[in-house]
Coordinates of C-alpha atoms and ligand atoms in Angstrom, one line a residue:
M1 CA -7.3 -39.9 75.8
Q2 CA -8.4 -41.9 72.8
Q3 CA -11.2 -39.4 72.2
E4 CA -8.7 -36.5 72.2
A5 CA -6.5 -38.3 69.6
H6 CA -9.5 -38.9 67.4
R7 CA -10.4 -35.2 67.6
L8 CA -6.9 -34.1 66.6
V9 CA -6.9 -36.5 63.6
V10 CA -10.3 -35.0 62.5
V11 CA -9.0 -31.4 62.8
A12 CA -5.8 -32.3 60.8
V13 CA -7.8 -34.0 58.0
C14 CA -10.1 -31.0 57.8
A15 CA -7.1 -28.7 57.5
V16 CA -5.6 -30.7 54.7
V17 CA -8.9 -30.9 52.9
S18 CA -9.4 -27.1 53.1
A19 CA -5.8 -26.5 52.0
I20 CA -6.4 -28.7 48.9
G21 CA -9.7 -26.7 48.3
L22 CA -7.9 -23.4 48.5
A23 CA -5.2 -24.6 46.1
A24 CA -7.8 -25.8 43.7
S25 CA -9.8 -22.6 43.7
A26 CA -6.5 -20.6 43.3
A27 CA -5.8 -22.7 40.2
L28 CA -9.2 -22.0 38.8
A29 CA -8.7 -18.3 39.3
Q30 CA -5.5 -18.4 37.1
P31 CA -6.1 -17.3 33.5
A32 CA -6.2 -20.2 31.2
E33 CA -3.3 -20.7 28.7
P34 CA -4.2 -18.8 25.5
R35 CA -5.3 -20.9 22.6
V36 CA -2.6 -20.8 19.9
V37 CA -3.8 -20.0 16.4
R38 CA -1.0 -20.6 13.8
V39 CA -1.3 -18.7 10.5
A40 CA 0.7 -20.2 7.7
Y41 CA 1.9 -18.3 4.6
A42 CA 4.3 -18.7 1.8
V43 CA 6.4 -15.5 1.8
A44 CA 9.0 -14.2 4.3
Q45 CA 7.8 -12.7 7.6
N46 CA 9.2 -9.3 6.7
S47 CA 6.5 -8.7 4.0
H48 CA 2.9 -7.6 3.5
Y49 CA 1.9 -11.1 4.6
G50 CA 3.7 -10.8 7.9
A51 CA 2.3 -7.3 8.4
G52 CA -1.2 -8.7 7.9
V53 CA -0.7 -11.5 10.4
D54 CA 0.9 -9.2 13.0
A55 CA -2.2 -6.9 12.9
F56 CA -4.5 -9.9 13.1
G57 CA -2.8 -11.2 16.1
R58 CA -2.8 -7.9 18.0
E59 CA -6.4 -7.2 17.3
L60 CA -7.6 -10.7 18.2
A61 CA -5.6 -10.8 21.5
E62 CA -7.2 -7.4 22.3
L63 CA -10.7 -8.4 21.5
T64 CA -10.5 -11.7 23.4
N65 CA -8.6 -10.4 26.4
G66 CA -5.6 -12.6 25.4
R67 CA -7.6 -15.8 25.2
F68 CA -6.1 -16.4 21.6
K69 CA -2.4 -16.1 20.6
V70 CA -1.5 -15.8 17.0
E71 CA 1.7 -17.4 15.8
H72 CA 3.3 -16.8 12.4
V73 CA 4.3 -19.8 10.2
P74 CA 6.0 -17.9 7.4
A75 CA 8.2 -18.7 4.4
G76 CA 6.5 -21.8 3.2
K77 CA 7.5 -23.7 6.4
L78 CA 4.2 -25.6 6.0
G79 CA 4.6 -25.9 2.2
G80 CA 3.4 -23.8 -0.7
E81 CA 0.0 -22.2 -0.9
L82 CA -1.9 -25.2 -2.2
E83 CA -0.5 -27.3 0.6
I84 CA -1.4 -24.6 3.2
L85 CA -4.9 -24.4 1.9
N86 CA -5.3 -28.2 2.1
K87 CA -3.8 -28.2 5.7
V88 CA -6.3 -25.5 6.7
K89 CA -9.1 -27.6 5.2
S90 CA -8.1 -30.7 7.1
G91 CA -7.5 -28.7 10.4
E92 CA -3.7 -29.6 10.4
V93 CA -3.1 -25.9 10.7
E94 CA -5.6 -23.4 12.1
M95 CA -5.3 -20.6 9.5
G96 CA -3.7 -19.5 6.3
N97 CA -3.0 -16.1 4.6
T98 CA -2.6 -17.0 0.9
S99 CA -3.0 -15.5 -2.5
T100 CA -5.7 -16.9 -4.8
G101 CA -3.0 -18.6 -6.8
P102 CA -4.1 -22.2 -6.0
L103 CA -7.5 -21.2 -4.4
G104 CA -9.5 -21.9 -7.6
N105 CA -8.5 -25.6 -7.3
I106 CA -10.7 -25.7 -4.1
V107 CA -13.2 -22.8 -4.6
P108 CA -13.7 -22.7 -8.4
E109 CA -15.8 -19.5 -8.3
A110 CA -12.8 -17.6 -6.9
K111 CA -11.0 -18.0 -10.3
L112 CA -13.0 -15.1 -11.5
F113 CA -10.6 -12.6 -9.8
D114 CA -7.6 -14.2 -11.4
L115 CA -8.6 -13.0 -14.9
P116 CA -6.0 -10.8 -16.6
F117 CA -6.7 -7.0 -16.8
L118 CA -9.8 -7.4 -14.8
F119 CA -9.1 -4.5 -12.3
S120 CA -7.8 -1.1 -13.4
D121 CA -6.1 -0.1 -10.2
Y122 CA -5.8 -1.0 -6.5
A123 CA -8.8 1.1 -5.5
H124 CA -10.9 -0.8 -8.0
A125 CA -9.8 -4.2 -6.9
R126 CA -10.2 -3.4 -3.2
R127 CA -13.7 -1.9 -3.7
T128 CA -14.9 -5.0 -5.6
L129 CA -13.5 -7.5 -3.1
D130 CA -14.9 -5.6 -0.1
G131 CA -18.2 -5.2 -1.8
P132 CA -21.1 -7.5 -2.6
I133 CA -19.3 -9.5 -5.3
G134 CA -16.4 -10.2 -3.0
R135 CA -18.7 -11.2 -0.2
S136 CA -20.8 -13.5 -2.3
I137 CA -17.7 -15.5 -3.2
L138 CA -16.5 -15.6 0.4
E139 CA -19.9 -17.0 1.4
L140 CA -19.3 -20.0 -0.8
F141 CA -16.1 -21.1 1.0
P142 CA -17.9 -23.4 3.6
K143 CA -19.3 -25.5 0.9
Y144 CA -15.7 -26.4 -0.1
G145 CA -14.5 -27.0 3.5
L146 CA -13.0 -23.6 4.3
I147 CA -14.0 -20.5 6.2
G148 CA -13.0 -17.3 4.4
L149 CA -12.7 -14.4 6.8
A150 CA -11.8 -11.6 4.4
W151 CA -10.1 -10.8 1.1
S152 CA -6.7 -9.4 1.7
E153 CA -4.0 -8.4 -0.9
N154 CA -1.0 -9.7 -2.6
G155 CA -0.8 -7.1 -5.4
F156 CA -0.6 -6.5 -9.2
R157 CA 1.7 -8.9 -10.8
H158 CA 4.6 -8.0 -13.1
V159 CA 7.0 -10.2 -15.2
T160 CA 10.6 -10.6 -14.3
N161 CA 13.0 -12.5 -16.4
N162 CA 16.6 -12.9 -17.5
K163 CA 16.2 -12.6 -21.3
R164 CA 14.7 -9.2 -22.2
P165 CA 12.4 -6.3 -21.2
I166 CA 8.7 -7.2 -21.9
S167 CA 6.9 -4.4 -23.7
Y168 CA 4.6 -6.3 -26.2
P169 CA 2.9 -9.7 -26.1
S170 CA 5.4 -11.0 -28.6
D171 CA 8.3 -10.4 -26.1
L172 CA 6.8 -13.2 -24.1
A173 CA 7.1 -15.8 -26.9
N174 CA 8.7 -19.1 -25.7
L175 CA 9.8 -17.7 -22.3
K176 CA 9.7 -20.4 -19.7
L177 CA 7.8 -18.6 -17.0
R178 CA 6.9 -19.9 -13.7
T179 CA 3.2 -19.4 -13.0
M180 CA 1.2 -20.2 -9.9
E181 CA -0.8 -23.4 -9.9
N182 CA -3.6 -21.6 -11.5
S183 CA -5.4 -22.7 -14.6
V184 CA -6.6 -19.1 -15.5
H185 CA -3.1 -17.7 -15.3
M186 CA -1.6 -20.7 -17.2
E187 CA -4.1 -20.4 -20.0
A188 CA -3.5 -16.6 -20.2
M189 CA 0.3 -17.2 -20.6
R190 CA -0.3 -19.9 -23.2
S191 CA -2.5 -17.4 -25.1
L192 CA 0.5 -15.0 -25.1
K193 CA 2.7 -17.9 -26.4
A194 CA 4.8 -18.1 -23.3
N195 CA 5.6 -21.5 -21.8
P196 CA 3.9 -21.5 -18.4
T197 CA 5.4 -23.7 -15.8
P198 CA 3.4 -24.1 -12.6
M199 CA 5.4 -24.4 -9.4
A200 CA 4.8 -23.9 -5.7
F201 CA 6.2 -20.7 -4.4
P202 CA 8.8 -22.1 -1.9
K203 CA 10.6 -23.8 -4.8
L204 CA 10.8 -20.7 -7.0
F205 CA 13.9 -18.9 -5.7
D206 CA 16.1 -21.9 -6.2
A207 CA 14.6 -22.8 -9.5
L208 CA 15.4 -19.2 -10.8
K209 CA 18.9 -19.4 -9.3
A210 CA 19.6 -22.7 -10.9
G211 CA 18.5 -21.3 -14.3
E212 CA 15.6 -23.8 -14.6
L213 CA 13.3 -21.0 -15.7
D214 CA 13.6 -17.8 -17.8
G215 CA 11.4 -15.8 -15.4
Q216 CA 8.4 -15.5 -13.2
E217 CA 5.7 -13.0 -12.3
N218 CA 4.7 -11.6 -9.0
P219 CA 3.7 -8.4 -7.3
L220 CA 6.4 -5.8 -6.3
P221 CA 6.0 -6.6 -2.5
V222 CA 6.8 -10.3 -3.2
I223 CA 9.7 -9.5 -5.6
L224 CA 11.1 -7.3 -2.8
A225 CA 10.6 -9.6 0.1
S226 CA 11.9 -12.6 -1.8
K227 CA 15.0 -10.9 -3.1
F228 CA 14.3 -11.9 -6.7
S229 CA 16.6 -9.1 -7.8
E230 CA 19.4 -11.6 -7.0
T231 CA 18.3 -13.9 -9.7
Q232 CA 16.4 -11.8 -12.2
K233 CA 17.7 -9.1 -14.5
Y234 CA 14.6 -7.5 -16.0
L235 CA 11.5 -6.3 -14.4
S236 CA 8.7 -5.1 -16.7
L237 CA 5.7 -3.4 -15.2
T238 CA 3.1 -5.5 -17.0
Q239 CA 0.5 -5.4 -14.3
H240 CA -1.3 -8.2 -16.1
F241 CA -3.0 -10.0 -13.2
Y242 CA -4.3 -8.7 -9.8
S243 CA -3.5 -11.1 -7.1
P244 CA -6.0 -11.0 -4.2
C245 CA -5.2 -12.9 -1.0
V246 CA -7.6 -14.4 1.5
L247 CA -7.5 -15.2 5.2
V248 CA -8.8 -18.7 5.8
V249 CA -9.7 -20.6 8.9
S250 CA -10.0 -24.3 9.4
P251 CA -13.7 -25.5 9.9
K252 CA -12.4 -27.6 12.8
L253 CA -11.3 -24.5 14.7
W254 CA -14.4 -22.5 13.6
A255 CA -16.7 -25.2 15.0
T256 CA -15.3 -24.7 18.5
L257 CA -15.7 -20.9 18.5
S258 CA -18.6 -19.1 20.2
E259 CA -20.5 -16.5 18.2
Q260 CA -18.7 -13.8 20.1
D261 CA -15.2 -15.2 19.2
R262 CA -16.3 -15.6 15.6
Y263 CA -17.1 -12.0 15.5
A264 CA -13.6 -11.2 17.1
F265 CA -11.9 -13.3 14.4
K266 CA -13.8 -11.4 11.6
T267 CA -13.1 -8.0 13.2
A268 CA -9.4 -8.9 13.5
A269 CA -9.4 -10.0 9.9
K270 CA -10.5 -6.5 8.9
A271 CA -7.6 -5.0 10.8
S272 CA -5.3 -7.5 9.1
V273 CA -6.5 -6.5 5.7
R274 CA -6.0 -2.8 6.4
A275 CA -2.5 -3.4 7.6
Q276 CA -1.6 -5.7 4.7
R277 CA -2.9 -3.2 2.1
E278 CA -1.0 -0.4 3.8
R279 CA 2.2 -2.4 3.5
V280 CA 1.5 -3.1 -0.2
N281 CA 1.1 0.7 -0.6
A282 CA 4.4 1.3 1.1
D283 CA 6.2 -1.4 -0.8
E284 CA 4.7 -0.2 -4.1
F285 CA 6.1 3.3 -3.3
A286 CA 9.6 2.1 -2.3
A287 CA 10.1 -0.9 -4.6
L288 CA 11.3 0.6 -7.9
T289 CA 14.1 2.6 -6.2
A290 CA 15.1 -0.4 -4.1
L291 CA 15.1 -2.9 -7.0
R292 CA 17.0 -0.6 -9.3
A293 CA 19.6 -0.1 -6.5
S294 CA 20.0 -3.9 -6.3
G295 CA 20.7 -4.1 -10.0
M296 CA 17.4 -4.8 -11.7
K297 CA 16.7 -3.2 -15.1
I298 CA 13.2 -1.7 -14.9
N299 CA 11.1 -1.4 -18.0
T300 CA 8.2 0.9 -17.6
F301 CA 7.1 0.9 -21.2
V302 CA 4.5 -1.7 -21.6
D303 CA 1.8 -1.6 -24.3
S304 CA -1.1 -2.6 -22.1
N305 CA -3.6 -2.2 -24.9
A306 CA -1.8 -4.8 -27.0
F307 CA -1.8 -7.2 -24.0
R308 CA -5.5 -6.6 -23.4
A309 CA -6.3 -7.2 -27.1
A310 CA -4.3 -10.4 -27.2
L311 CA -6.0 -11.7 -24.0
R312 CA -9.6 -10.7 -24.5
P313 CA -10.6 -13.4 -27.0
A314 CA -9.1 -16.0 -24.6
Y315 CA -11.3 -15.3 -21.6
E316 CA -13.7 -18.2 -22.5
R317 CA -10.7 -20.6 -22.6
M318 CA -9.3 -19.3 -19.3
L319 CA -12.6 -19.6 -17.5
P320 CA -15.0 -21.8 -19.5
G321 CA -18.7 -21.0 -18.9
V322 CA -17.9 -17.6 -17.3
N323 CA -20.8 -15.3 -17.4
P324 CA -19.7 -12.1 -19.3
K325 CA -22.2 -10.1 -17.3
I326 CA -20.2 -10.6 -14.1
I327 CA -17.1 -9.4 -15.7
D328 CA -18.9 -6.3 -17.0
E329 CA -20.3 -5.8 -13.5
I330 CA -16.8 -6.0 -12.0
R331 CA -15.4 -3.6 -14.7
Q332 CA -18.2 -1.1 -13.7
Q333 CA -17.1 -1.0 -10.0
K334 CA -14.4 1.5 -11.0
Ligands
EAX1 O1 1.4 -15.3 -2.2 O2 3.0 -18.0 -5.5 C1 3.1 -16.8 -5.7 O3 3.7 -16.3 -6.7 C2 2.4 -15.8 -4.8 O4 2.3 -14.6 -5.4 C3 3.3 -15.7 -3.5 O5 3.5 -16.9 -3.0 C4 2.5 -14.8 -2.6

Protein backbone atom coordinates (compact mmCIF):
# COMPACT_ATOMS: atom_id res chain seq x y z
CA MET A 1 0.00 0.00 0.00
CA GLN A 2 2.69 2.38 1.06
CA GLN A 3 4.75 1.35 -1.95
CA GLU A 4 1.82 2.03 -4.29
CA ALA A 5 1.40 5.56 -2.84
CA HIS A 6 5.10 6.21 -3.30
CA ARG A 7 4.90 5.11 -6.94
CA LEU A 8 1.97 7.48 -7.58
CA VAL A 9 3.86 10.43 -6.08
CA VAL A 10 6.86 9.67 -8.30
CA VAL A 11 4.66 9.51 -11.40
CA ALA A 12 2.95 12.78 -10.49
CA VAL A 13 6.26 14.55 -9.88
CA CYS A 14 7.60 13.30 -13.20
CA ALA A 15 4.50 14.59 -14.98
CA VAL A 16 4.86 18.04 -13.43
CA VAL A 17 8.58 18.18 -14.23
CA SER A 18 8.03 17.24 -17.89
CA ALA A 19 5.16 19.75 -18.18
CA ILE A 20 7.52 22.48 -16.94
CA GLY A 21 10.13 21.25 -19.42
CA LEU A 22 7.66 21.43 -22.29
CA ALA A 23 6.54 24.92 -21.30
CA ALA A 24 10.15 26.07 -21.11
CA SER A 25 11.05 24.72 -24.55
CA ALA A 26 7.87 26.27 -25.98
CA ALA A 27 9.02 29.62 -24.54
CA LEU A 28 12.43 29.17 -26.16
CA ALA A 29 10.83 28.52 -29.53
CA GLN A 30 8.95 31.85 -29.37
CA PRO A 31 10.70 34.57 -31.40
CA ALA A 32 12.47 36.99 -29.06
CA GLU A 33 11.10 40.53 -28.80
CA PRO A 34 12.69 42.73 -31.51
CA ARG A 35 15.39 45.11 -30.36
CA VAL A 36 14.17 48.67 -30.60
CA VAL A 37 16.43 51.14 -32.41
CA ARG A 38 15.26 54.74 -31.97
CA VAL A 39 16.36 57.21 -34.65
CA ALA A 40 16.18 60.86 -33.57
CA TYR A 41 15.94 63.82 -35.94
CA ALA A 42 15.04 67.50 -35.75
CA VAL A 43 12.44 67.91 -38.50
CA ALA A 44 8.77 66.78 -38.71
CA GLN A 45 8.13 63.13 -39.54
CA ASN A 46 6.40 64.08 -42.79
CA SER A 47 9.69 65.15 -44.39
CA HIS A 48 12.73 63.78 -46.21
CA TYR A 49 14.11 62.80 -42.77
CA GLY A 50 11.01 60.73 -42.00
CA ALA A 51 11.17 59.12 -45.46
CA GLY A 52 14.80 58.15 -44.84
CA VAL A 53 14.07 56.63 -41.44
CA ASP A 54 11.03 54.73 -42.83
CA ALA A 55 13.19 53.10 -45.49
CA PHE A 56 15.93 52.33 -42.96
CA GLY A 57 13.43 50.57 -40.69
CA ARG A 58 11.83 48.54 -43.47
CA GLU A 59 15.14 47.35 -44.86
CA LEU A 60 16.68 46.58 -41.46
CA ALA A 61 13.64 44.53 -40.37
CA GLU A 62 13.74 42.59 -43.61
CA LEU A 63 17.47 41.90 -43.49
CA THR A 64 17.35 40.70 -39.88
CA ASN A 65 14.05 38.78 -40.01
CA GLY A 66 12.44 41.29 -37.72
CA ARG A 67 15.07 41.12 -34.98
CA PHE A 68 15.36 44.94 -35.03
CA LYS A 69 12.53 47.42 -34.93
CA VAL A 70 13.17 51.04 -35.85
CA GLU A 71 11.22 53.81 -34.11
CA HIS A 72 11.08 57.44 -35.22
CA VAL A 73 11.84 60.18 -32.69
CA PRO A 74 11.08 63.18 -34.94
CA ALA A 75 10.57 66.91 -34.56
CA GLY A 76 13.33 67.61 -32.08
CA LYS A 77 11.63 65.54 -29.33
CA LEU A 78 15.13 64.64 -28.14
CA GLY A 79 16.43 68.18 -28.73
CA GLY A 80 18.21 69.95 -31.56
CA GLU A 81 20.82 68.30 -33.76
CA LEU A 82 23.78 69.03 -31.46
CA GLU A 83 21.90 67.45 -28.59
CA ILE A 84 20.95 64.48 -30.76
CA LEU A 85 24.58 63.92 -31.78
CA ASN A 86 25.71 64.07 -28.15
CA LYS A 87 22.98 61.65 -27.11
CA VAL A 88 24.02 59.21 -29.83
CA LYS A 89 27.61 59.58 -28.65
CA SER A 90 26.71 58.75 -25.06
CA GLY A 91 24.33 55.95 -26.04
CA GLU A 92 21.26 57.72 -24.62
CA VAL A 93 19.65 57.19 -28.03
CA GLU A 94 20.64 54.50 -30.50
CA MET A 95 20.75 56.52 -33.73
CA GLY A 96 20.41 59.97 -35.28
CA ASN A 97 19.68 61.29 -38.75
CA THR A 98 21.05 64.83 -38.69
CA SER A 99 22.39 67.48 -40.99
CA THR A 100 26.05 68.42 -40.70
CA GLY A 101 24.98 71.70 -39.04
CA PRO A 102 26.54 70.94 -35.65
CA LEU A 103 28.57 67.90 -36.74
CA GLY A 104 31.81 69.87 -37.14
CA ASN A 105 31.74 70.54 -33.38
CA ILE A 106 32.36 66.80 -32.93
CA VAL A 107 34.05 65.71 -36.19
CA PRO A 108 36.01 68.82 -37.28
CA GLU A 109 37.02 67.32 -40.66
CA ALA A 110 33.33 67.23 -41.69
CA LYS A 111 33.26 71.05 -41.78
CA LEU A 112 34.79 70.80 -45.23
CA PHE A 113 31.39 69.98 -46.74
CA ASP A 114 29.82 73.07 -45.16
CA LEU A 115 31.87 75.55 -47.22
CA PRO A 116 29.71 77.83 -49.38
CA PHE A 117 29.38 77.18 -53.11
CA LEU A 118 31.42 73.99 -52.84
CA PHE A 119 29.06 71.82 -54.88
CA SER A 120 27.50 72.94 -58.13
CA ASP A 121 24.41 70.70 -58.05
CA TYR A 122 22.84 67.69 -56.35
CA ALA A 123 24.58 65.14 -58.58
CA HIS A 124 27.97 66.68 -57.74
CA ALA A 125 27.32 66.63 -54.00
CA ARG A 126 25.96 63.08 -53.97
CA ARG A 127 28.83 61.74 -56.07
CA THR A 128 31.42 63.34 -53.79
CA LEU A 129 29.80 62.12 -50.56
CA ASP A 130 29.35 58.57 -51.88
CA GLY A 131 32.89 58.46 -53.27
CA PRO A 132 36.34 58.20 -51.66
CA ILE A 133 36.31 61.73 -50.17
CA GLY A 134 33.00 61.13 -48.38
CA ARG A 135 34.07 57.68 -47.24
CA SER A 136 37.39 58.93 -45.89
CA ILE A 137 35.59 61.38 -43.61
CA LEU A 138 33.02 58.78 -42.44
CA GLU A 139 35.94 56.57 -41.44
CA LEU A 140 37.11 59.24 -38.98
CA PHE A 141 33.88 59.16 -36.95
CA PRO A 142 34.85 56.37 -34.49
CA LYS A 143 37.84 58.45 -33.38
CA TYR A 144 35.31 61.05 -32.16
CA GLY A 145 32.94 58.58 -30.49
CA LEU A 146 30.38 58.09 -33.27
CA ILE A 147 29.70 55.51 -35.96
CA GLY A 148 28.83 57.11 -39.32
CA LEU A 149 26.81 54.72 -41.49
CA ALA A 150 26.29 56.85 -44.61
CA TRP A 151 25.97 60.40 -45.87
CA SER A 152 22.37 61.26 -46.56
CA GLU A 153 20.86 64.57 -47.61
CA ASN A 154 19.24 67.71 -46.26
CA GLY A 155 19.60 69.87 -49.40
CA PHE A 156 20.82 73.15 -50.87
CA ARG A 157 20.08 76.01 -48.51
CA HIS A 158 18.24 79.23 -49.43
CA VAL A 159 17.61 82.41 -47.47
CA THR A 160 14.12 83.36 -46.28
CA ASN A 161 13.39 86.62 -44.47
CA ASN A 162 10.80 89.26 -43.77
CA LYS A 163 12.66 92.32 -45.05
CA ARG A 164 13.46 91.97 -48.74
CA PRO A 165 14.38 89.68 -51.62
CA ILE A 166 18.08 88.75 -51.63
CA SER A 167 19.73 89.13 -55.04
CA TYR A 168 23.18 90.54 -54.17
CA PRO A 169 25.49 90.11 -51.18
CA SER A 170 24.71 93.67 -50.08
CA ASP A 171 21.04 92.67 -49.58
CA LEU A 172 22.13 90.59 -46.60
CA ALA A 173 23.77 93.51 -44.79
CA ASN A 174 22.68 93.71 -41.15
CA LEU A 175 19.99 91.04 -41.47
CA LYS A 176 19.65 89.06 -38.26
CA LEU A 177 19.74 85.57 -39.72
CA ARG A 178 19.49 82.37 -37.77
CA THR A 179 22.28 80.00 -38.74
CA MET A 180 22.99 76.50 -37.56
CA GLU A 181 25.53 76.03 -34.76
CA ASN A 182 28.22 75.88 -37.40
CA SER A 183 31.38 78.00 -37.41
CA VAL A 184 31.82 77.79 -41.21
CA HIS A 185 28.30 79.03 -41.88
CA MET A 186 28.57 81.77 -39.28
CA GLU A 187 31.85 83.07 -40.69
CA ALA A 188 30.42 82.99 -44.22
CA MET A 189 27.44 85.07 -43.10
CA ARG A 190 29.72 87.50 -41.25
CA SER A 191 31.77 87.87 -44.45
CA LEU A 192 28.57 88.88 -46.22
CA LYS A 193 27.93 91.47 -43.45
CA ALA A 194 24.85 89.68 -42.14
CA ASN A 195 24.36 89.20 -38.43
CA PRO A 196 24.46 85.41 -37.92
CA THR A 197 22.57 84.12 -34.89
CA PRO A 198 23.16 80.44 -34.12
CA MET A 199 20.18 78.56 -32.76
CA ALA A 200 19.05 74.94 -32.43
CA PHE A 201 16.42 74.04 -35.00
CA PRO A 202 13.52 73.21 -32.64
CA LYS A 203 13.54 76.83 -31.38
CA LEU A 204 13.51 78.38 -34.82
CA PHE A 205 9.83 78.47 -35.78
CA ASP A 206 8.79 80.26 -32.58
CA ALA A 207 11.71 82.70 -32.79
CA LEU A 208 10.69 83.62 -36.34
CA LYS A 209 7.08 83.94 -35.31
CA ALA A 210 7.97 86.16 -32.38
CA GLY A 211 9.97 88.42 -34.73
CA GLU A 212 13.22 87.80 -32.86
CA LEU A 213 15.00 87.24 -36.19
CA ASP A 214 14.76 88.75 -39.66
CA GLY A 215 15.20 85.41 -41.34
CA GLN A 216 16.86 82.05 -41.65
CA GLU A 217 18.25 79.73 -44.29
CA ASN A 218 17.31 76.12 -45.01
CA PRO A 219 16.71 73.73 -47.90
CA LEU A 220 13.30 73.72 -49.62
CA PRO A 221 12.31 70.34 -48.08
CA VAL A 222 12.82 71.81 -44.57
CA ILE A 223 11.06 75.09 -45.43
CA LEU A 224 8.10 73.04 -46.63
CA ALA A 225 7.97 70.49 -43.79
CA SER A 226 8.38 73.21 -41.14
CA LYS A 227 5.75 75.56 -42.59
CA PHE A 228 8.13 78.54 -42.60
CA SER A 229 5.81 80.19 -45.13
CA GLU A 230 3.64 81.04 -42.09
CA THR A 231 6.35 83.30 -40.69
CA GLN A 232 8.52 84.33 -43.67
CA LYS A 233 7.61 86.58 -46.57
CA TYR A 234 10.55 86.29 -48.99
CA LEU A 235 12.31 83.21 -50.27
CA SER A 236 15.40 83.86 -52.41
CA LEU A 237 17.00 80.93 -54.22
CA THR A 238 20.52 81.67 -53.02
CA GLN A 239 21.70 78.02 -52.90
CA HIS A 240 24.70 79.24 -50.89
CA PHE A 241 25.47 76.08 -48.85
CA TYR A 242 24.84 72.43 -49.52
CA SER A 243 23.68 70.66 -46.39
CA PRO A 244 24.63 67.00 -46.17
CA CYS A 245 23.12 64.81 -43.54
CA VAL A 246 24.47 61.69 -41.88
CA LEU A 247 23.06 58.55 -40.28
CA VAL A 248 24.94 57.95 -37.04
CA VAL A 249 24.87 55.04 -34.59
CA SER A 250 25.91 55.01 -30.97
CA PRO A 251 29.16 53.10 -30.35
CA LYS A 252 27.39 51.47 -27.40
CA LEU A 253 24.86 49.78 -29.71
CA TRP A 254 27.48 49.09 -32.40
CA ALA A 255 29.66 47.18 -29.92
CA THR A 256 26.84 44.70 -29.32
CA LEU A 257 26.23 43.92 -33.02
CA SER A 258 27.54 40.88 -34.87
CA GLU A 259 29.44 41.45 -38.13
CA GLN A 260 26.37 40.25 -39.99
CA ASP A 261 24.08 42.74 -38.21
CA ARG A 262 26.56 45.57 -38.83
CA TYR A 263 26.38 44.71 -42.49
CA ALA A 264 22.56 44.81 -42.29
CA PHE A 265 22.72 48.29 -40.69
CA LYS A 266 25.03 49.54 -43.46
CA THR A 267 22.86 48.08 -46.19
CA ALA A 268 19.71 49.54 -44.63
CA ALA A 269 21.49 52.91 -44.45
CA LYS A 270 22.00 52.80 -48.23
CA ALA A 271 18.27 52.23 -48.74
CA SER A 272 17.61 55.12 -46.37
CA VAL A 273 19.88 57.46 -48.33
CA ARG A 274 18.16 56.54 -51.59
CA ALA A 275 14.71 57.20 -50.12
CA GLN A 276 15.74 60.47 -48.47
CA ARG A 277 17.32 61.79 -51.67
CA GLU A 278 14.26 60.76 -53.67
CA ARG A 279 12.09 62.73 -51.26
CA VAL A 280 14.44 65.72 -51.61
CA ASN A 281 14.01 65.46 -55.40
CA ALA A 282 10.23 65.33 -55.06
CA ASP A 283 10.16 68.27 -52.62
CA GLU A 284 12.46 70.34 -54.82
CA PHE A 285 10.07 69.74 -57.69
CA ALA A 286 6.92 70.63 -55.75
CA ALA A 287 8.19 73.28 -53.34
CA LEU A 288 8.03 76.51 -55.29
CA THR A 289 4.42 76.03 -56.38
CA ALA A 290 3.40 75.02 -52.86
CA LEU A 291 5.27 77.88 -51.16
CA ARG A 292 3.97 80.45 -53.62
CA ALA A 293 0.44 79.17 -53.00
CA SER A 294 0.95 79.64 -49.27
CA GLY A 295 1.87 83.28 -49.81
CA MET A 296 5.66 83.44 -50.08
CA LYS A 297 7.27 85.79 -52.55
CA ILE A 298 9.88 83.85 -54.44
CA ASN A 299 12.92 85.58 -55.83
CA THR A 300 14.71 83.57 -58.48
CA PHE A 301 17.16 86.29 -59.50
CA VAL A 302 20.32 85.77 -57.46
CA ASP A 303 23.72 86.98 -58.64
CA SER A 304 25.59 83.81 -57.65
CA ASN A 305 28.88 85.05 -59.09
CA ALA A 306 28.78 88.08 -56.82
CA PHE A 307 28.18 85.81 -53.80
CA ARG A 308 31.01 83.49 -54.86
CA ALA A 309 33.39 86.43 -55.34
CA ALA A 310 32.48 87.87 -51.93
CA LEU A 311 33.00 84.52 -50.18
CA ARG A 312 36.08 83.10 -51.88
CA PRO A 313 38.64 85.24 -50.03
CA ALA A 314 37.02 84.24 -46.75
CA TYR A 315 37.58 80.45 -47.07
CA GLU A 316 40.69 80.55 -44.90
CA ARG A 317 38.77 82.38 -42.15
CA MET A 318 35.85 79.92 -42.37
CA LEU A 319 38.08 76.88 -42.19
CA PRO A 320 41.54 77.82 -40.91
CA GLY A 321 44.27 75.57 -42.24
CA VAL A 322 42.09 73.99 -44.92
CA ASN A 323 44.13 72.46 -47.71
CA PRO A 324 43.10 74.20 -50.98
CA LYS A 325 43.99 70.98 -52.81
CA ILE A 326 41.08 69.11 -51.26
CA ILE A 327 38.70 71.90 -52.24
CA ASP A 328 39.98 71.68 -55.83
CA GLU A 329 39.62 67.93 -55.72
CA ILE A 330 35.99 68.26 -54.65
CA ARG A 331 35.31 70.86 -57.35
CA GLN A 332 36.71 68.43 -59.92
CA GLN A 333 34.19 65.71 -58.96
CA LYS A 334 31.64 67.45 -61.19
O1 LIG B 1 18.42 69.15 -40.42
O2 LIG B 1 18.98 73.17 -38.33
C1 LIG B 1 18.74 73.24 -39.53
O3 LIG B 1 18.54 74.31 -40.10
C2 LIG B 1 18.69 71.98 -40.35
O4 LIG B 1 18.75 72.28 -41.70
C3 LIG B 1 17.41 71.26 -40.08
O5 LIG B 1 17.26 71.01 -38.76
C4 LIG B 1 17.37 69.93 -40.83
